[in-house]
Coordinates of C-alpha atoms in Angstrom, one line a residue:
M1 CA -28.7 8.6 -24.0
C2 CA -24.3 9.0 -23.5
G3 CA -22.0 11.8 -24.6
I4 CA -18.6 10.7 -26.3
V5 CA -15.6 12.3 -27.8
A6 CA -12.2 11.3 -29.4
I7 CA -9.3 13.0 -30.1
A8 CA -5.9 11.8 -32.3
G9 CA -3.8 15.0 -31.1
K10 CA -0.9 16.6 -32.0
A11 CA -0.3 18.2 -28.8
P12 CA -2.2 16.8 -25.0
V13 CA -5.3 16.4 -25.3
N14 CA -6.9 16.8 -21.8
Q15 CA -7.9 20.3 -21.7
A16 CA -9.9 19.7 -25.1
L17 CA -11.2 16.3 -24.2
Y18 CA -13.0 18.3 -20.9
D19 CA -14.7 21.6 -22.5
A20 CA -15.8 19.4 -25.1
L21 CA -17.4 15.9 -22.2
T22 CA -18.6 20.1 -20.6
V23 CA -20.2 20.8 -23.5
L24 CA -22.2 17.4 -23.7
Q25 CA -23.1 17.8 -20.3
H26 CA -26.6 18.1 -21.5
R27 CA -26.2 14.5 -22.9
G28 CA -25.4 12.8 -19.3
Q29 CA -25.6 13.7 -15.6
D30 CA -24.5 10.4 -13.8
A31 CA -20.5 9.8 -14.1
A32 CA -18.0 10.9 -16.9
G33 CA -14.7 9.7 -17.5
I34 CA -11.4 10.2 -19.5
V35 CA -8.9 8.1 -20.5
T36 CA -5.6 9.3 -22.4
C37 CA -2.7 7.8 -23.7
E38 CA 1.2 8.4 -23.5
S39 CA 4.3 6.2 -24.6
G40 CA 2.1 3.4 -24.6
R41 CA 0.6 3.9 -21.3
L42 CA -3.1 4.4 -20.4
F43 CA -4.1 7.2 -17.9
L44 CA -7.9 7.1 -16.1
R45 CA -10.2 8.9 -14.7
K46 CA -13.9 8.3 -14.1
D47 CA -16.6 9.1 -11.2
N48 CA -20.4 9.0 -10.9
G49 CA -21.2 13.0 -11.1
M50 CA -21.3 15.9 -13.6
V51 CA -18.0 17.4 -15.4
R52 CA -16.6 19.9 -13.2
D53 CA -17.5 17.7 -9.9
V54 CA -15.6 15.1 -11.7
F55 CA -12.1 16.8 -13.1
H56 CA -10.2 18.3 -10.8
T57 CA -6.5 20.2 -11.5
R58 CA -4.7 16.4 -10.2
H59 CA -6.4 15.0 -12.7
M60 CA -6.2 16.7 -15.1
L61 CA -2.4 16.7 -15.2
R62 CA -2.5 12.8 -14.8
L63 CA -4.1 12.6 -17.3
A64 CA -1.3 12.6 -20.4
G65 CA -0.8 12.5 -23.8
H66 CA -2.0 13.3 -27.4
F67 CA -4.6 10.4 -27.5
G68 CA -7.8 10.1 -25.1
I69 CA -11.6 10.0 -25.3
G70 CA -14.0 10.8 -23.1
H71 CA -17.7 9.8 -22.4
V72 CA -20.8 11.5 -20.1
R73 CA -23.5 9.4 -18.8
Y74 CA -27.0 10.4 -18.3
P75 CA -28.5 9.1 -15.1
T76 CA -30.4 5.9 -14.8
A77 CA -33.1 5.5 -12.1
G78 CA -31.7 3.2 -9.8
S79 CA -28.4 2.6 -11.1
S80 CA -25.6 4.9 -9.1
S81 CA -22.9 3.0 -9.5
S82 CA -19.5 4.6 -10.2
A83 CA -18.2 0.9 -11.8
E84 CA -20.9 1.0 -14.9
A85 CA -19.2 5.0 -15.1
Q86 CA -17.6 4.7 -18.7
P87 CA -14.7 4.7 -20.1
F88 CA -14.4 1.0 -20.2
Y89 CA -10.5 -0.7 -20.3
V90 CA -9.9 -4.1 -21.5
N91 CA -5.7 -5.3 -21.3
S92 CA -6.7 -8.4 -23.9
P93 CA -6.0 -7.8 -27.1
Y94 CA -3.4 -5.0 -27.0
G95 CA -5.4 -2.6 -24.2
I96 CA -8.7 -0.9 -25.7
T97 CA -10.7 1.7 -23.4
L98 CA -13.7 2.4 -25.0
A99 CA -16.7 4.6 -25.0
H100 CA -20.8 4.5 -25.6
N101 CA -24.1 5.2 -26.9
G102 CA -27.1 3.4 -27.1
N103 CA -27.8 0.6 -26.2
L104 CA -27.6 -3.6 -27.4
T105 CA -31.2 -5.2 -27.5
N106 CA -28.8 -8.6 -27.7
A107 CA -26.2 -8.1 -24.5
H108 CA -27.7 -10.0 -22.7
V109 CA -27.7 -13.2 -25.0
L110 CA -23.7 -11.2 -26.2
A111 CA -22.7 -11.9 -22.1
K112 CA -22.8 -15.6 -22.5
D113 CA -21.0 -16.3 -25.6
I114 CA -18.5 -13.9 -24.7
F115 CA -18.5 -15.9 -21.3
R116 CA -18.9 -19.8 -23.1
S117 CA -17.5 -19.1 -26.5
D118 CA -14.6 -16.0 -26.3
L119 CA -13.9 -17.4 -22.6
R120 CA -13.9 -13.4 -20.9
H121 CA -15.2 -12.1 -18.5
V122 CA -18.0 -9.1 -17.8
N123 CA -17.4 -7.6 -14.5
T124 CA -20.9 -4.7 -15.5
D125 CA -24.3 -4.8 -15.8
S126 CA -23.5 -2.3 -19.0
D127 CA -23.9 -3.0 -22.4
S128 CA -21.0 -1.2 -23.1
E129 CA -17.9 -3.7 -21.6
V130 CA -20.5 -6.0 -23.9
L131 CA -19.2 -4.7 -26.6
L132 CA -16.1 -3.7 -25.7
N133 CA -15.5 -7.5 -25.6
I134 CA -17.1 -7.7 -28.5
L135 CA -15.1 -5.8 -30.4
A136 CA -11.5 -6.9 -28.8
H137 CA -12.1 -10.4 -29.5
E138 CA -12.1 -9.9 -33.2
L139 CA -10.0 -7.7 -32.6
Q140 CA -7.6 -10.6 -31.6
E141 CA -9.4 -13.5 -33.6
R142 CA -6.7 -11.4 -36.8
R143 CA -4.0 -12.8 -34.5
K144 CA -1.2 -9.8 -35.4
F145 CA 1.4 -8.7 -33.5
I146 CA 1.0 -5.1 -35.1
P147 CA -2.5 -4.3 -36.2
E148 CA -2.8 -3.5 -39.4
V149 CA -6.2 -1.0 -40.6
D150 CA -7.9 -3.6 -42.0
D151 CA -7.8 -5.2 -39.1
I152 CA -9.9 -2.6 -37.7
F153 CA -11.9 -2.2 -40.1
A154 CA -12.9 -6.5 -40.4
A155 CA -13.2 -6.5 -36.0
V156 CA -15.5 -3.1 -36.4
A157 CA -17.5 -5.3 -38.9
G158 CA -17.1 -8.3 -36.9
V159 CA -19.2 -6.5 -34.3
H160 CA -21.8 -5.4 -36.9
K161 CA -22.7 -9.4 -37.3
R162 CA -22.5 -10.4 -33.4
C163 CA -24.1 -6.8 -31.6
K164 CA -27.8 -5.8 -32.9
G165 CA -29.9 -2.7 -31.3
A166 CA -27.8 0.8 -31.1
Y167 CA -24.7 2.1 -30.5
A168 CA -22.4 5.2 -31.1
V169 CA -18.9 4.5 -30.2
V170 CA -14.8 6.0 -29.9
A171 CA -12.6 3.3 -28.7
M172 CA -8.2 3.7 -28.4
I173 CA -6.3 1.1 -29.2
T174 CA -3.3 1.8 -27.1
G175 CA -0.1 2.7 -29.2
Y176 CA -1.9 2.5 -32.2
G177 CA -4.9 4.5 -32.7
I178 CA -8.0 5.5 -32.5
V179 CA -11.4 4.1 -33.7
G180 CA -14.9 5.3 -34.0
F181 CA -18.3 3.4 -35.3
R182 CA -21.8 4.3 -36.0
D183 CA -24.7 1.3 -36.0
P184 CA -25.9 -0.3 -39.5
N185 CA -28.8 1.7 -38.8
G186 CA -26.9 5.1 -37.7
I187 CA -29.5 5.6 -34.6
R188 CA -27.6 7.1 -32.5
P189 CA -25.0 10.4 -33.6
I190 CA -22.1 10.4 -34.5
I191 CA -20.1 12.8 -36.4
F192 CA -16.0 14.0 -36.5
G193 CA -14.0 17.0 -38.0
E194 CA -11.0 18.3 -38.2
R195 CA -8.6 21.9 -37.8
D196 CA -4.3 21.5 -38.5
T197 CA -1.4 22.8 -36.6
P198 CA 1.5 23.7 -37.7
E199 CA 2.1 19.9 -37.2
G200 CA 0.2 18.6 -38.4
T201 CA -4.0 17.9 -39.0
E202 CA -6.3 16.9 -35.2
Y203 CA -9.1 14.7 -35.3
I204 CA -11.9 15.1 -33.1
I205 CA -15.1 12.2 -33.0
A206 CA -18.0 12.9 -31.4
S207 CA -21.7 12.8 -30.4
E208 CA -22.3 16.1 -31.8
S209 CA -20.9 18.6 -33.7
V210 CA -21.0 21.4 -31.4
A211 CA -19.1 19.5 -30.2
I212 CA -16.3 19.7 -32.4
T213 CA -16.9 23.6 -33.6
S214 CA -17.0 24.8 -30.0
L215 CA -13.7 24.0 -29.8
G216 CA -12.5 25.3 -32.8
F217 CA -12.8 22.2 -35.6
R218 CA -14.1 22.0 -38.9
V219 CA -17.4 19.5 -39.2
V220 CA -15.6 17.5 -41.5
R221 CA -19.2 15.3 -41.6
D222 CA -21.6 12.1 -39.6
L223 CA -20.2 9.2 -40.0
A224 CA -22.7 6.8 -42.3
P225 CA -24.9 3.6 -40.4
G226 CA -21.9 0.4 -40.7
E227 CA -19.0 3.4 -41.3
A228 CA -16.1 3.4 -39.6
V229 CA -12.9 5.8 -38.8
F230 CA -9.6 5.3 -37.9
I231 CA -7.1 7.5 -36.8
N232 CA -4.1 6.0 -36.6
S233 CA -0.6 7.1 -33.7
Q234 CA 0.7 8.6 -37.2
G235 CA -2.4 10.7 -37.7
R236 CA -3.2 9.2 -40.3
L237 CA -6.7 9.0 -40.9
F238 CA -9.2 6.5 -43.0
T239 CA -12.8 5.5 -43.1
R240 CA -14.5 2.2 -45.3
Q241 CA -18.2 1.4 -44.4
C242 CA -18.5 -2.1 -42.7
A243 CA -21.8 -2.6 -42.9
E244 CA -23.0 -5.1 -45.3
N245 CA -26.7 -4.5 -45.4
P246 CA -26.4 -0.3 -43.7
S247 CA -29.9 1.7 -43.4
Y248 CA -29.8 5.4 -42.1
T249 CA -32.9 5.0 -39.4
P250 CA -31.9 7.3 -36.7
C251 CA -33.4 8.4 -34.3
I252 CA -35.6 11.4 -34.2
F253 CA -35.9 12.0 -30.9
E254 CA -32.6 13.3 -31.1
H255 CA -34.5 16.2 -32.8
V256 CA -37.1 16.7 -30.4
Y257 CA -35.3 16.6 -27.1
F258 CA -31.6 15.6 -26.0
A259 CA -30.0 17.4 -29.0
R260 CA -28.4 20.6 -28.5
P261 CA -31.0 23.3 -30.5
D262 CA -26.9 24.2 -32.1
S263 CA -25.9 21.0 -33.4
I264 CA -26.9 19.6 -36.6
I265 CA -26.8 16.0 -36.7
D266 CA -27.5 13.9 -39.7
N267 CA -27.1 17.5 -41.9
I268 CA -30.2 18.3 -40.1
S269 CA -30.0 21.4 -37.8
V270 CA -31.5 20.9 -34.8
Y271 CA -33.2 24.5 -34.0
K272 CA -34.9 24.2 -37.5
A273 CA -36.0 21.1 -37.0
R274 CA -37.5 23.1 -34.0
L275 CA -39.2 24.9 -35.5
R276 CA -40.6 23.1 -38.2
M277 CA -42.2 21.4 -35.5
G278 CA -43.8 25.1 -34.0
E279 CA -44.8 25.9 -37.1
K280 CA -46.7 22.0 -38.0
L281 CA -48.1 22.4 -34.1
A282 CA -49.5 26.2 -35.5
Q283 CA -51.4 24.8 -38.2
T284 CA -52.8 21.6 -36.9
I285 CA -54.6 24.5 -33.6
Q286 CA -55.7 27.2 -36.9
R287 CA -57.1 23.1 -38.2
E288 CA -58.4 21.0 -35.4
H289 CA -58.8 24.0 -32.2
P290 CA -60.2 26.9 -34.5
D291 CA -62.3 28.1 -31.0
L292 CA -59.6 28.0 -29.1
R293 CA -58.9 32.1 -27.5
I294 CA -55.3 31.7 -26.7
D295 CA -53.8 35.1 -24.5
V296 CA -49.6 34.0 -24.6
V297 CA -47.9 30.7 -25.6
M298 CA -45.0 29.8 -22.7
P299 CA -42.8 27.0 -23.1
I300 CA -42.0 24.5 -20.8
P301 CA -37.6 25.5 -20.4
D302 CA -36.0 23.9 -21.9
T303 CA -35.7 22.8 -24.6
S304 CA -40.1 23.4 -25.8
R305 CA -38.4 26.8 -26.1
T306 CA -37.2 26.8 -30.1
A307 CA -40.7 25.4 -31.4
A308 CA -43.2 27.1 -28.8
L309 CA -41.9 30.7 -30.7
E310 CA -42.5 29.6 -34.2
L311 CA -45.6 28.5 -32.8
A312 CA -46.6 31.5 -31.4
N313 CA -45.1 33.1 -35.2
Q314 CA -47.8 31.2 -36.4
L315 CA -50.9 32.3 -34.2
N316 CA -49.7 35.5 -34.0
V317 CA -49.7 35.2 -30.2
K318 CA -48.3 36.4 -27.4
Y319 CA -44.9 34.6 -26.6
R320 CA -44.0 34.5 -22.5
E321 CA -41.6 33.7 -20.7
G322 CA -43.5 32.7 -17.6
F323 CA -41.6 29.8 -15.4
M324 CA -37.8 29.7 -14.7
K325 CA -36.4 27.4 -14.2
N326 CA -34.0 26.1 -11.1
R327 CA -30.5 24.8 -13.9
Y328 CA -29.0 22.4 -11.3
I329 CA -32.0 20.2 -10.6
G330 CA -31.7 16.8 -13.1
R331 CA -34.3 16.1 -16.4
T332 CA -37.5 14.1 -14.3
F333 CA -38.7 11.7 -16.1
I334 CA -35.6 9.7 -15.4
M335 CA -36.7 10.3 -11.9
P336 CA -37.1 6.8 -9.7
G337 CA -40.3 7.1 -7.8
Q338 CA -43.7 9.6 -8.8
G339 CA -42.9 11.6 -5.5
Q340 CA -39.5 12.0 -6.0
R341 CA -40.8 13.6 -9.5
K342 CA -43.6 15.5 -8.2
K343 CA -40.8 17.3 -6.0
S344 CA -38.4 17.4 -8.0
V345 CA -40.8 19.2 -10.4
R346 CA -41.9 22.4 -8.0
Q347 CA -38.2 22.9 -6.9
K348 CA -37.0 23.1 -10.9
L349 CA -39.4 25.6 -12.5
N350 CA -41.1 28.4 -11.2
P351 CA -44.2 30.3 -12.5
I352 CA -44.5 34.5 -13.5
E353 CA -47.3 34.7 -12.1
L354 CA -47.7 38.0 -13.7
E355 CA -48.2 36.7 -16.7
F356 CA -50.8 33.6 -15.8
A357 CA -53.2 35.9 -14.1
G358 CA -56.3 36.0 -16.0
K359 CA -55.0 34.5 -19.4
N360 CA -55.9 32.0 -21.3
V361 CA -52.6 29.9 -22.1
L362 CA -50.9 27.7 -24.3
L363 CA -48.3 25.9 -22.4
V364 CA -46.0 24.0 -25.0
D365 CA -43.3 21.6 -24.4
D366 CA -41.3 18.9 -26.3
S367 CA -42.4 16.0 -24.9
I368 CA -45.1 14.1 -22.9
V369 CA -43.9 11.2 -21.3
R370 CA -45.2 9.8 -17.8
G371 CA -47.8 12.8 -17.6
T372 CA -46.0 13.7 -14.1
T373 CA -44.4 16.7 -15.2
C374 CA -47.3 18.7 -17.1
R375 CA -49.7 17.2 -15.4
E376 CA -47.1 19.8 -11.8
I377 CA -47.1 22.4 -14.2
I378 CA -51.1 22.9 -15.2
Q379 CA -51.4 22.7 -11.7
M380 CA -49.2 25.6 -11.2
A381 CA -50.2 27.7 -13.9
R382 CA -53.9 27.4 -12.5
D383 CA -52.4 28.1 -9.2
A384 CA -50.7 32.0 -10.8
G385 CA -54.0 32.5 -12.2
A386 CA -54.7 31.0 -15.3
S387 CA -58.2 31.2 -16.6
K388 CA -58.0 27.8 -18.8
V389 CA -54.0 26.3 -19.2
Y390 CA -53.9 24.6 -22.2
F391 CA -51.0 21.9 -23.6
A392 CA -48.9 21.2 -26.5
S393 CA -46.7 19.3 -27.6
A394 CA -44.6 19.5 -29.9
A395 CA -44.5 15.5 -30.4
P396 CA -46.6 13.2 -30.6
A397 CA -47.5 10.5 -27.6
V398 CA -45.1 8.4 -26.3
K399 CA -46.7 5.4 -25.8
Y400 CA -44.2 2.6 -26.1
P401 CA -40.9 2.3 -24.8
N402 CA -37.1 3.1 -25.8
V403 CA -34.7 -0.1 -26.5
Y404 CA -32.0 1.9 -28.4
G405 CA -30.4 4.2 -25.1
I406 CA -33.1 6.3 -23.9
D407 CA -34.1 5.7 -20.0
M408 CA -37.9 6.1 -21.1
P409 CA -40.2 4.4 -18.4
A410 CA -41.7 1.4 -18.3
K411 CA -44.6 0.5 -21.0
S412 CA -48.0 0.8 -18.2
E413 CA -45.9 3.7 -16.9
L414 CA -46.5 6.2 -19.9
I415 CA -49.1 7.8 -19.6
A416 CA -50.3 7.7 -23.5
H417 CA -49.7 4.0 -23.3
G418 CA -53.5 2.5 -23.8
R419 CA -55.5 6.4 -23.4
S420 CA -56.9 8.1 -26.3
E421 CA -55.2 11.6 -26.2
Q422 CA -59.8 12.8 -24.2
E423 CA -58.5 10.6 -21.9
V424 CA -54.7 12.1 -21.2
C425 CA -56.9 15.0 -21.5
E426 CA -58.4 15.2 -18.8
L427 CA -55.4 12.7 -16.2
I428 CA -52.9 16.5 -17.0
G429 CA -55.6 18.4 -16.3
A430 CA -55.6 20.0 -18.8
D431 CA -58.7 22.2 -20.8
A432 CA -57.3 21.1 -24.1
L433 CA -54.3 19.2 -25.3
I434 CA -53.2 19.6 -29.1
Y435 CA -49.9 16.8 -29.7
Q436 CA -47.8 16.5 -32.7
K437 CA -48.9 14.5 -35.8
L438 CA -46.3 12.1 -36.1
D439 CA -46.0 13.0 -40.1
D440 CA -45.5 16.3 -38.9
L441 CA -42.7 15.2 -36.8
I442 CA -41.4 13.8 -39.5
A443 CA -41.4 16.4 -42.3
A444 CA -40.1 18.1 -39.5
A445 CA -37.0 17.2 -39.4
R446 CA -36.4 15.4 -42.6
E447 CA -37.8 19.3 -44.7
G448 CA -33.8 18.9 -43.3
N449 CA -32.5 15.8 -44.7
P450 CA -34.7 14.2 -47.7
D451 CA -31.6 11.9 -48.1
I452 CA -32.5 10.2 -44.9
Q453 CA -36.1 8.3 -45.9
A454 CA -37.2 7.3 -41.7
F455 CA -36.8 7.4 -38.2
D456 CA -37.1 5.6 -36.0
C457 CA -40.0 6.2 -34.0
S458 CA -40.2 3.9 -32.0
V459 CA -41.0 5.5 -28.5
F460 CA -44.2 6.7 -31.4
N461 CA -45.1 3.7 -33.1
G462 CA -44.3 1.0 -32.0
E463 CA -41.8 0.0 -34.6
Y464 CA -38.1 -1.1 -33.8
V465 CA -36.9 -0.6 -36.8
T466 CA -34.1 -3.0 -36.0
G467 CA -36.1 -5.8 -36.5
D468 CA -35.4 -7.8 -33.0
I469 CA -38.0 -6.8 -30.4
D470 CA -40.7 -8.5 -29.5
D471 CA -43.6 -8.5 -27.2
N472 CA -41.4 -10.9 -24.4
Y473 CA -38.2 -8.2 -24.5
L474 CA -40.7 -5.5 -24.2
D475 CA -42.2 -7.8 -21.5
A476 CA -38.5 -8.2 -19.9
L477 CA -38.6 -4.8 -20.0
Q478 CA -41.2 -3.8 -18.6
A479 CA -40.2 -5.3 -15.0
S480 CA -36.4 -4.1 -15.0
R481 CA -38.1 -0.7 -15.9
N482 CA -41.2 0.1 -13.4
D483 CA -40.7 1.8 -10.5
S484 CA -40.1 -1.2 -8.2
A485 CA -37.9 -2.5 -9.6
K486 CA -36.2 0.8 -10.1
N487 CA -36.0 1.1 -6.2
Q488 CA -34.5 -2.2 -5.4
K489 CA -32.2 -1.6 -7.9
E490 CA -31.7 1.6 -6.1
K491 CA -31.4 -0.4 -2.4
G492 CA -29.1 -2.8 -3.5
S493 CA -26.6 0.2 -5.3
T494 CA -25.9 1.0 -1.9
I495 CA -25.7 -1.7 0.1
V496 CA -22.2 -2.3 -2.9
D497 CA -21.6 0.9 -2.0
L498 CA -21.8 1.0 1.6
A499 CA -19.7 -1.7 1.1
N500 CA -16.8 0.3 -0.8
G501 CA -16.7 2.4 1.9

């Protein structure tokens, strides 16, 4: 999972890109990058680290130009090479830079095709570089010295025909403009906005609406599945549907976990969707667990706060903050190695013992992935004096790996894979476990936008909306995502980094 932004301005955009990436920092903490364009020249700065660490004053001063794109990269375990930081660049045709959120499910096949038929070299393991070269090839096939609007959209249509999976993309064609586009299933989010200035209208494209509104832009709308938007060098905006058979199946996990609550994605308020998740979860508890004697409801900070608050309201039970969070520890389900994850949980959260002593506590989290975090938290609650510890998940059981850009573990490392609810409850050490019903989760999100008929819920039901995922693919994914493979990759990355000084 990553965050992307592009701005076509009437004044220098370096500070605005920086500010947007800061707002999107929750979508990626591993690396950050910005590229700008002025007078046909590109100025690029990217590196591992948080936005505030990658960009210093000397870097910002060099990022000249009124057009630019930016990227924050989600920390993928065992993959810390700055060579995979984005945006990526290819010099032919025109000079194209690209930033991408998502995952190409046919990236390995495309990488071979790029070399054999397109005669292009891919230098990293990133599918974003593959996507960039596909876009570049499709543009080059138009054989135009100066690309026109139709050429841009035809190239995006070519990308849609060749690329499978999930992708929200921003790209800059040096001297000609900025293009943004979304995969034909609309899995990953992308939205655009505008603002008026004395010099004319400026445009922004981003992963979430909060990056648009925080910079003083007006939200125009989300890009439709398969749609592309192009802002040319004169600041004119064009949009076109570039996919033959688009379908609207956005990722529901954005609303569960990734997106900021103050964002609106696909015309759905993330905050209100999470409120409804809490309401639905409370109804499940009242219906299926009427004998639970709950003294207090506590969220596992931060994502579950909204759902936990509404759950407590519905149950007419006290809501309390029982854990204080260290904000300088990364998200744990993507960290390599069980030992590191366990250590991180204890460093990340600290209980307020007075809130636990002698009480029956209902802990609420957004989801349960490996189970490492909730098992440690439940034990922390008991150590703090809780009489009973119940655990509720605002999402259904995560039973299947994600193939569309979320670095979830191999299926064998998902605690709910192949296990019953009671077995998971015993493994995490809870006195009771309550999962959200999938139908309730879908209803909570869909109420915000009834035009969406279906969501990608593959991590919960194993149904992959792109239709190209089989057991062989998942077996290969298992081999690359298990802890031993990641630890081996991490060792290899260390050697490469040392060799490069």
